[in-house]
Coordinates of N, CA, C and O in Angstrom, one line a residue:
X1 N 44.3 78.4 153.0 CA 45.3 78.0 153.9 C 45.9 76.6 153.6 O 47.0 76.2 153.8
X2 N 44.9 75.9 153.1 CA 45.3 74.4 153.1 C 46.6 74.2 151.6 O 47.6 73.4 151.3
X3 N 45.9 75.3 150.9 CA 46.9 75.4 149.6 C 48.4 75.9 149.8 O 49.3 75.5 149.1
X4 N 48.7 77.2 151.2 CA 50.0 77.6 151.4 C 51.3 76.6 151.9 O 52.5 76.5 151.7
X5 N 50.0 75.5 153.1 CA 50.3 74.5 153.9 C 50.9 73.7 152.8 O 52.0 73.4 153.0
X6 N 50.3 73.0 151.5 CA 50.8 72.3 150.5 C 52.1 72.9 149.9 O 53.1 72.3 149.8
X7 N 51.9 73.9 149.6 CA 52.8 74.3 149.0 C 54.2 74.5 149.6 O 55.2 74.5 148.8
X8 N 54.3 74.7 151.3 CA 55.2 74.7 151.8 C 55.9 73.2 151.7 O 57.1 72.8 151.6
X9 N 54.6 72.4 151.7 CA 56.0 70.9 152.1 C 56.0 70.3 151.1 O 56.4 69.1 151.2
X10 N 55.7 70.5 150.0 CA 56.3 70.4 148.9 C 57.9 71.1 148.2 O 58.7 70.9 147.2
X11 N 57.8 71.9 149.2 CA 58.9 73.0 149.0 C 60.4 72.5 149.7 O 61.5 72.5 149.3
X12 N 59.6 72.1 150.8 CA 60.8 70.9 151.6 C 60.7 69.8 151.2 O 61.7 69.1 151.3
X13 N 59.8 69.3 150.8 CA 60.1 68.0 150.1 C 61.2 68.1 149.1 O 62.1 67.2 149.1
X14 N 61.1 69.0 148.4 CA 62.0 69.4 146.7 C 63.6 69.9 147.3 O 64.7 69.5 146.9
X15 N 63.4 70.5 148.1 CA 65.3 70.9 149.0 C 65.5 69.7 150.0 O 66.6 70.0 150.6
X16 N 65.0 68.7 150.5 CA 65.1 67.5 151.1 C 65.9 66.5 150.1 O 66.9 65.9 150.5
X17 N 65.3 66.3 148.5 CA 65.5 65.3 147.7 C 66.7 65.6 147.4 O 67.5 64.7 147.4
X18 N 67.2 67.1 147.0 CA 69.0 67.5 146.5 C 69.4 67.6 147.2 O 69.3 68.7 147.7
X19 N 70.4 66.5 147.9 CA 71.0 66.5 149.0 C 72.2 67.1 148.5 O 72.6 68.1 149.1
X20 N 72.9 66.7 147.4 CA 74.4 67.3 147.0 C 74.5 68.5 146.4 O 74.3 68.5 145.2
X21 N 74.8 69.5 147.0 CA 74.9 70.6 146.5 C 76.4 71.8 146.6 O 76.6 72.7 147.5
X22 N 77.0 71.5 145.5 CA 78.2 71.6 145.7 C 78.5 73.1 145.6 O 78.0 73.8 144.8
X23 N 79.6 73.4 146.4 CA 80.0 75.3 146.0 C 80.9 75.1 145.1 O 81.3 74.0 144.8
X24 N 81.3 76.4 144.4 CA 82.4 76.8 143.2 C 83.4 75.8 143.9 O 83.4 75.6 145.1
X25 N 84.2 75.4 143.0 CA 85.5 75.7 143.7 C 86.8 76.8 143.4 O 87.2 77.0 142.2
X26 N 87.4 77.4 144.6 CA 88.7 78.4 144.2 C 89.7 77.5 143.3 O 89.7 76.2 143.2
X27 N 90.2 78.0 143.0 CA 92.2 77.7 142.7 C 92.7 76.8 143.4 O 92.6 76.8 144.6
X28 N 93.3 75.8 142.5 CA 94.2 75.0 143.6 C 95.3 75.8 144.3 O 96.2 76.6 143.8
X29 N 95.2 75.5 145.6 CA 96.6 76.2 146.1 C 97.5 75.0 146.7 O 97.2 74.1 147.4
X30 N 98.7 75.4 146.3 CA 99.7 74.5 147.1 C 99.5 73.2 147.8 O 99.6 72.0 147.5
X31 N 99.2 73.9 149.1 CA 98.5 73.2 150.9 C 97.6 72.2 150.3 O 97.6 71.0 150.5
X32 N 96.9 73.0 149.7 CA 95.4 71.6 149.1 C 96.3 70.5 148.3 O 96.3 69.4 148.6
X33 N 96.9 70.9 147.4 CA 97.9 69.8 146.6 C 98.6 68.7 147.4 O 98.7 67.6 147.1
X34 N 99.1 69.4 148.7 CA 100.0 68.8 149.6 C 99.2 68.0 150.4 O 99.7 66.9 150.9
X35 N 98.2 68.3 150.6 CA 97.3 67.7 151.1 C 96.4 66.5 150.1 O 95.8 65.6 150.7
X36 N 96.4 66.6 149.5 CA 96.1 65.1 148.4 C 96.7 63.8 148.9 O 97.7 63.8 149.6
X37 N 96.0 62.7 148.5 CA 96.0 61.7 148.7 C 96.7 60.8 147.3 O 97.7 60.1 147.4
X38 N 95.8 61.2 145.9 CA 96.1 60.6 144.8 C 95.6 61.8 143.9 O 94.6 62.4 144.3
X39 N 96.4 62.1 142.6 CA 96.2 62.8 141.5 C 96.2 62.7 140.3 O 97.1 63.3 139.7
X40 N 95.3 62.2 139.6 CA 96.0 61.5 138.2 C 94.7 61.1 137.3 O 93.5 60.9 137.6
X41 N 95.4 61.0 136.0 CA 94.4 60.8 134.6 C 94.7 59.7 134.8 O 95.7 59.1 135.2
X42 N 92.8 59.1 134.2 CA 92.6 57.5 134.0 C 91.5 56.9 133.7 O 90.4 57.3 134.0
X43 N 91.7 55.8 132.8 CA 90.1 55.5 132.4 C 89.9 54.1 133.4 O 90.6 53.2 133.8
X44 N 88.4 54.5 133.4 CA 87.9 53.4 134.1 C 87.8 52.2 133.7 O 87.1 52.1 132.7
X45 N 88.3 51.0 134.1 CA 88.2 49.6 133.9 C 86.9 48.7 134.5 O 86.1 47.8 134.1
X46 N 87.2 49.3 135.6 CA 85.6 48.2 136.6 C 84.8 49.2 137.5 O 85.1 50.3 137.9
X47 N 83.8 48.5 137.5 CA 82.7 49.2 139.1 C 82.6 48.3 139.7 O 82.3 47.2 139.3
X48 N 82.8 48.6 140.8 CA 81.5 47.2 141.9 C 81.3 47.9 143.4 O 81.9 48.5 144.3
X49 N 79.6 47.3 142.8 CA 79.1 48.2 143.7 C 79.0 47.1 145.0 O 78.8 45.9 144.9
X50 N 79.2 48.1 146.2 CA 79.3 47.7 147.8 C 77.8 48.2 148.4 O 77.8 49.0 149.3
X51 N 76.7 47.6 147.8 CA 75.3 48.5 148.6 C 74.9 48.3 150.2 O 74.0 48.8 150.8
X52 N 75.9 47.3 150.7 CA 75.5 47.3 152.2 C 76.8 49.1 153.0 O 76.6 49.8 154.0
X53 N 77.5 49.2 152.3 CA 78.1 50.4 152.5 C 77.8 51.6 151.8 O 78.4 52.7 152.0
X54 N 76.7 51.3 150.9 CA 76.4 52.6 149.8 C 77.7 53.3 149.0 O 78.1 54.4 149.2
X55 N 78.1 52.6 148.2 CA 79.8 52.9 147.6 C 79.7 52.0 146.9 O 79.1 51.0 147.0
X56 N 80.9 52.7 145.7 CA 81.3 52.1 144.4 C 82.5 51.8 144.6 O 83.1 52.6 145.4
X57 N 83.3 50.9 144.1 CA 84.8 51.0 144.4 C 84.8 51.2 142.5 O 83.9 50.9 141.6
X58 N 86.2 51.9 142.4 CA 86.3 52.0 140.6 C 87.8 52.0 140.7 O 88.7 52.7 141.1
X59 N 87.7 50.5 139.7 CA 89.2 50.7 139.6 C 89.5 51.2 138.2 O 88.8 51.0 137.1
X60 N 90.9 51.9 138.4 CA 91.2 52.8 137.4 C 92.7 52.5 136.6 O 93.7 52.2 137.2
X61 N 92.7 52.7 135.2 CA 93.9 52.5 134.4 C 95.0 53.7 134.3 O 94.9 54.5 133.4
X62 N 95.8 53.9 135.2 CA 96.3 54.9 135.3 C 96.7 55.7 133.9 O 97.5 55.0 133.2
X63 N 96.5 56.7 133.6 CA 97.5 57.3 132.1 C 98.5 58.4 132.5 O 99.3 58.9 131.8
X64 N 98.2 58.9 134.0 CA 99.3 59.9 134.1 C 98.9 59.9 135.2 O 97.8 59.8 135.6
X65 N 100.5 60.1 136.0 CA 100.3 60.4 137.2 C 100.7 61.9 137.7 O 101.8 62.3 137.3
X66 N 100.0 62.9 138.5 CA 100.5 63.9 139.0 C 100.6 64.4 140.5 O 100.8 65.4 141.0
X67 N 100.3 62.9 140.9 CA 100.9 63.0 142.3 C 100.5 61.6 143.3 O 99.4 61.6 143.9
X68 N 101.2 60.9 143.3 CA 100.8 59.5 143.8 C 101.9 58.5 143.5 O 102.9 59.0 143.0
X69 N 101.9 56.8 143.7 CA 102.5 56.0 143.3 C 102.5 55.8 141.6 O 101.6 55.3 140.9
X70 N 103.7 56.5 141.2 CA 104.0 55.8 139.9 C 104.7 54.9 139.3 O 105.2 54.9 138.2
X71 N 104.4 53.8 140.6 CA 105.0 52.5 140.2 C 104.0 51.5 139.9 O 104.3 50.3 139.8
X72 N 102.9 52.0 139.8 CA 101.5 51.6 139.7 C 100.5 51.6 138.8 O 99.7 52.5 138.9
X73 N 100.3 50.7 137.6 CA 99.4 51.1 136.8 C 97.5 51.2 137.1 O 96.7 51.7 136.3
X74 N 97.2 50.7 138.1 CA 96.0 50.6 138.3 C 95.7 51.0 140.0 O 96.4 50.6 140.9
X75 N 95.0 51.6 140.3 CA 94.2 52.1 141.5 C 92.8 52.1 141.4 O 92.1 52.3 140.5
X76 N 92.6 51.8 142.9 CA 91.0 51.6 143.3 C 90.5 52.6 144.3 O 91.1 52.7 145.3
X77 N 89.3 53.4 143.8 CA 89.2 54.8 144.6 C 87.4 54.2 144.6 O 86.9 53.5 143.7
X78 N 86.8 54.7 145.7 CA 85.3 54.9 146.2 C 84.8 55.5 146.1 O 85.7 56.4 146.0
X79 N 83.8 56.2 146.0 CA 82.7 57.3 145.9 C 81.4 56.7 146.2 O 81.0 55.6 145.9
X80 N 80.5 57.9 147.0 CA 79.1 57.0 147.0 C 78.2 56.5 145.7 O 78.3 56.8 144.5
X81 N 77.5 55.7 146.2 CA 76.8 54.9 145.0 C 76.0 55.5 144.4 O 75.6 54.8 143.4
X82 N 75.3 56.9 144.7 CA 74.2 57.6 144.2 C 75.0 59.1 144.3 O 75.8 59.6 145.1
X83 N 74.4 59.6 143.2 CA 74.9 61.3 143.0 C 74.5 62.2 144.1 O 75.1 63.1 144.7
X84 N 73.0 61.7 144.4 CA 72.4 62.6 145.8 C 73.1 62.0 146.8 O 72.9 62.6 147.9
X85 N 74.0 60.9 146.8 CA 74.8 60.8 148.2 C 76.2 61.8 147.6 O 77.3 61.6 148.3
X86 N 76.2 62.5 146.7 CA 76.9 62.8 146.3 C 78.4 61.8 145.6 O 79.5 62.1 145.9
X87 N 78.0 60.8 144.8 CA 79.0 59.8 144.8 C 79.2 60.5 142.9 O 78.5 61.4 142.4
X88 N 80.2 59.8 142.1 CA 80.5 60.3 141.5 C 79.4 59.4 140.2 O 79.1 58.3 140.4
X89 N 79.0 60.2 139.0 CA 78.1 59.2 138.3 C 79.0 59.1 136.9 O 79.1 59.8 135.9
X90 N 79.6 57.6 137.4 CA 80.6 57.5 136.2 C 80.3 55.9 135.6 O 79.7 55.0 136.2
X91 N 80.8 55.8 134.6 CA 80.6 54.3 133.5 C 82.2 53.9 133.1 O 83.2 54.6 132.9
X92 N 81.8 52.5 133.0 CA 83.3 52.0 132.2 C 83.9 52.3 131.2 O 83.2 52.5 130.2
X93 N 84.9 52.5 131.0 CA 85.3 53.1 130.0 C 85.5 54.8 129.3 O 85.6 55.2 128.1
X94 N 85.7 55.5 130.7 CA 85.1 57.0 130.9 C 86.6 57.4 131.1 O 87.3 56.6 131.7
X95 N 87.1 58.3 130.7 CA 88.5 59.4 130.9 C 88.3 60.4 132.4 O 87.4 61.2 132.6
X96 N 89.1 60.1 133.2 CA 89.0 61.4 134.5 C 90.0 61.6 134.6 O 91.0 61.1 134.1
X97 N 89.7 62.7 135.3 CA 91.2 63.9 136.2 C 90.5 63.4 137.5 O 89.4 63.6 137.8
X98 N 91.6 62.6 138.3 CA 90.9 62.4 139.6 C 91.7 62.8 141.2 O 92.5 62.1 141.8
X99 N 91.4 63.9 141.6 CA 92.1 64.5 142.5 C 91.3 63.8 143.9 O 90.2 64.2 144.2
X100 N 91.9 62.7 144.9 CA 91.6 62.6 146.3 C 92.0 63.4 147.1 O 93.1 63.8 147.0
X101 N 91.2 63.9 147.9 CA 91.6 65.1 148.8 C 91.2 64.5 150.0 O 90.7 65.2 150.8
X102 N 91.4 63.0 150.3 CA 91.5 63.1 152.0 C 91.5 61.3 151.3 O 90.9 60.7 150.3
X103 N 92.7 60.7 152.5 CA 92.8 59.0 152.6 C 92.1 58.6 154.1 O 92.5 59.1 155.1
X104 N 90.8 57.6 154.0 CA 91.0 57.0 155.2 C 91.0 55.4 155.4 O 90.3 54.5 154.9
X105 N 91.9 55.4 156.5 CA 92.5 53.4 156.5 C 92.9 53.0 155.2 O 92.3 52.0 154.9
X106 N 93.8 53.6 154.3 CA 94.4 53.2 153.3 C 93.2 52.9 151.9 O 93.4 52.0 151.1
X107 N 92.0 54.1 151.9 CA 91.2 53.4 150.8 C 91.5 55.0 151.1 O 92.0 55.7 151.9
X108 N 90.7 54.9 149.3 CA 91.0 57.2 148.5 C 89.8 56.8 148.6 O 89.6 55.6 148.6
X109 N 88.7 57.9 148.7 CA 87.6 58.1 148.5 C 87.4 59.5 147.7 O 87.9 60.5 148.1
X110 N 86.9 59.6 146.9 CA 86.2 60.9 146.0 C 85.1 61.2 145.9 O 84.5 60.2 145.4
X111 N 84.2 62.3 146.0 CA 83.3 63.1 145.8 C 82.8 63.7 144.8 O 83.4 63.9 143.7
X112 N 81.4 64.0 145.3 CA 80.9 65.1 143.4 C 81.4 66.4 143.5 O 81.6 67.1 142.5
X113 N 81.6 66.9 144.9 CA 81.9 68.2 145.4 C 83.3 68.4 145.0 O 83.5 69.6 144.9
X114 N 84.5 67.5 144.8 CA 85.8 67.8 145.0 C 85.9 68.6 143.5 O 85.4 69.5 142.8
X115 N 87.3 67.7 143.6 CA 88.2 68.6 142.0 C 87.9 67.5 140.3 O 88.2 67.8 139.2
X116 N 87.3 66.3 141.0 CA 87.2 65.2 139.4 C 86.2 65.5 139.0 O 85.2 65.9 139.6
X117 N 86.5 65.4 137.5 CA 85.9 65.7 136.2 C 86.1 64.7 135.2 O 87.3 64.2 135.2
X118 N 85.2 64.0 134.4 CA 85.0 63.3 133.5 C 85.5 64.2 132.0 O 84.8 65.0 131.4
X119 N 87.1 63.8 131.5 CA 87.1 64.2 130.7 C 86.7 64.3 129.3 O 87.1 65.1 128.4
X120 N 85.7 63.0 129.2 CA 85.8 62.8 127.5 C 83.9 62.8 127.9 O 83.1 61.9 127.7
X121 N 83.7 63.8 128.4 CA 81.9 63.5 128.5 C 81.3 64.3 127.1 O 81.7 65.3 126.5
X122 N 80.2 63.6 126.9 CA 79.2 64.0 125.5 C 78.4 64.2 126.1 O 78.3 63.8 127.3
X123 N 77.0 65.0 125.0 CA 76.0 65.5 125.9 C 75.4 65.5 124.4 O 75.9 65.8 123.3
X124 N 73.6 64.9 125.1 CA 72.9 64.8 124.1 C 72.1 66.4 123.9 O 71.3 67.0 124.6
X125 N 72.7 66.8 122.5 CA 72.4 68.3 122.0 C 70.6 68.7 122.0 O 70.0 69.7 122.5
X126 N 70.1 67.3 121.3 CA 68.7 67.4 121.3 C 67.6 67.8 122.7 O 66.4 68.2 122.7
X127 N 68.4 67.7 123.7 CA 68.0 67.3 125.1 C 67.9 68.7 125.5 O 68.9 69.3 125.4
X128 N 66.7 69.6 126.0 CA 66.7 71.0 125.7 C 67.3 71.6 127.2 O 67.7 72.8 127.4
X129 N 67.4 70.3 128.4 CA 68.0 70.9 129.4 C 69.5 70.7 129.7 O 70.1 71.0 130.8
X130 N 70.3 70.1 128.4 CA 71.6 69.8 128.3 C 72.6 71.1 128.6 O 73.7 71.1 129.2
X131 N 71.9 72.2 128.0 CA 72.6 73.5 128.7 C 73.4 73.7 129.4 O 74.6 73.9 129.3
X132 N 72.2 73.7 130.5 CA 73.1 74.3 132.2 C 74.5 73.1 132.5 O 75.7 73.3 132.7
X133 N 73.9 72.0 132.3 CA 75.1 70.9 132.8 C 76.3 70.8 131.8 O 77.2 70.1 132.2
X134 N 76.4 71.5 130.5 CA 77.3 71.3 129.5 C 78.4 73.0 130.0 O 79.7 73.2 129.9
X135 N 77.3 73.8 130.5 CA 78.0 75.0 131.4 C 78.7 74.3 132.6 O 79.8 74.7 133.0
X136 N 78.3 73.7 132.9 CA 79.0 73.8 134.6 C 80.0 72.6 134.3 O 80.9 72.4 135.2
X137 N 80.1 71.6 133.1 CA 81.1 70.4 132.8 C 82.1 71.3 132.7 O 83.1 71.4 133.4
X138 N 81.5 72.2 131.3 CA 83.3 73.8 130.5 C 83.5 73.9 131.8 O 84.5 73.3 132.2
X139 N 82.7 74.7 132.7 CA 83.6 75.0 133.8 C 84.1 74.3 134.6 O 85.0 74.9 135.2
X140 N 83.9 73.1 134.9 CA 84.8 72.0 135.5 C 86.4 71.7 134.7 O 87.5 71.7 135.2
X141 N 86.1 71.6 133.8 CA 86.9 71.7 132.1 C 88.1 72.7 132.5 O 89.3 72.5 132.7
X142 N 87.6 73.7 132.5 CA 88.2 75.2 132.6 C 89.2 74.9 134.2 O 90.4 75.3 134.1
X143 N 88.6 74.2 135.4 CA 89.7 74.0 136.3 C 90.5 73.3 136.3 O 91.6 73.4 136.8
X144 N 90.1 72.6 135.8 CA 91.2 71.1 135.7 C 92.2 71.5 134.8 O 93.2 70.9 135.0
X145 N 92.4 72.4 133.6 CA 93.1 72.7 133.1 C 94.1 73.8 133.6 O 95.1 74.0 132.9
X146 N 93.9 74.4 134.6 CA 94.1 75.5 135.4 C 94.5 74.6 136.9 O 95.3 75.2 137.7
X147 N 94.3 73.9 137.1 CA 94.8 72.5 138.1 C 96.7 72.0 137.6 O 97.8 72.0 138.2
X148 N 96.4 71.8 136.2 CA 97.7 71.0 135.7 C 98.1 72.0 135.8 O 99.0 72.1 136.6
X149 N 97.6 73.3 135.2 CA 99.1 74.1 135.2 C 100.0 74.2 136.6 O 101.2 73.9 136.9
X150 N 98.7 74.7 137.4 CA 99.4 74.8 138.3 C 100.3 73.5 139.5 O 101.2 73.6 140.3
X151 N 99.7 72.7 139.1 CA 100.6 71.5 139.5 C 102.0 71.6 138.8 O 103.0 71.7 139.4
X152 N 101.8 71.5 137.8 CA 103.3 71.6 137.0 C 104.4 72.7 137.7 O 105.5 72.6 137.2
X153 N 104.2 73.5 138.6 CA 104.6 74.8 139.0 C 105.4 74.0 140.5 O 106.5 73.9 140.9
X154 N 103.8 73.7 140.9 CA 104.5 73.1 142.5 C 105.5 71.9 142.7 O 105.9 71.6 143.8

């Protein structure tokens, strides 16, 4: 008994700890486009982290814009500071596709769950669980390229 009792809250312990757990995402459609805040390729320049708010502000070098101010070379977007808060886990000097899908009081905030993808990511081959995550990057890969098109459309 004492062994089922362990094994149960260890079980909740382990689905407690992954808090971010993100679903597929569909097709961009239109409405969601229209509904964006900021859209655009860019490498990262700075981080700074805000830990009494749990958030990173990242400001970004714009390289293309596909829906936002393009009178603008640089923007500053938020995400939480930890991946289990679901915050985005990115470094200086990194390429994204960064889609905001909601503004509030004039700051973009982005998610692990949304539509950004890190486009220039490497993965250590040696690493025997690099696998699954090198699957689910292609298919992040795979939307974002399926994103532009269809942006170019609307």
């Amino acid at each position: 008994m004492k062994l089922f009792v362990t094994i149960i809250l260890l079980f909740q312990l382990r689905t407690s700890l992954v808090a971010c757990n993100c679903a597929d995402l569909k097709p961009l459609k239109r409405q969601e486009f229209k509904k964006a805040g900021l859209v655009f390729i860019g490498k990262v320049l700075r981080i700074d982290y805000n830990e009494q708010e749990n958030k990173k502000n990242i400001t970004f070098e714009v390289k293309e814009w596909l829906k936002g101010n393009e009178r603008t070379s640089k923007v500053i977007i938020s995400t939480a500071s930890y991946s289990a808060s679901c915050g985005l886990s990115i470094t200086e000097g990194e390429s994204w596709y960064i889609f905001v899908d909601q503004e509030d009081n004039n700051s973009f905030y982005v998610g692990r769950c949304g539509r950004s993808v890190q486009l220039d990511r490497k993965f250590d081959l040696s690493d025997k669980h690099v696998s699954i995550e090198k699957r689910k990057w292609k298919k992040r890969i795979k939307r974002y390229k399926q994103d532009k098109i269809l942006i170019s459309i609307f």
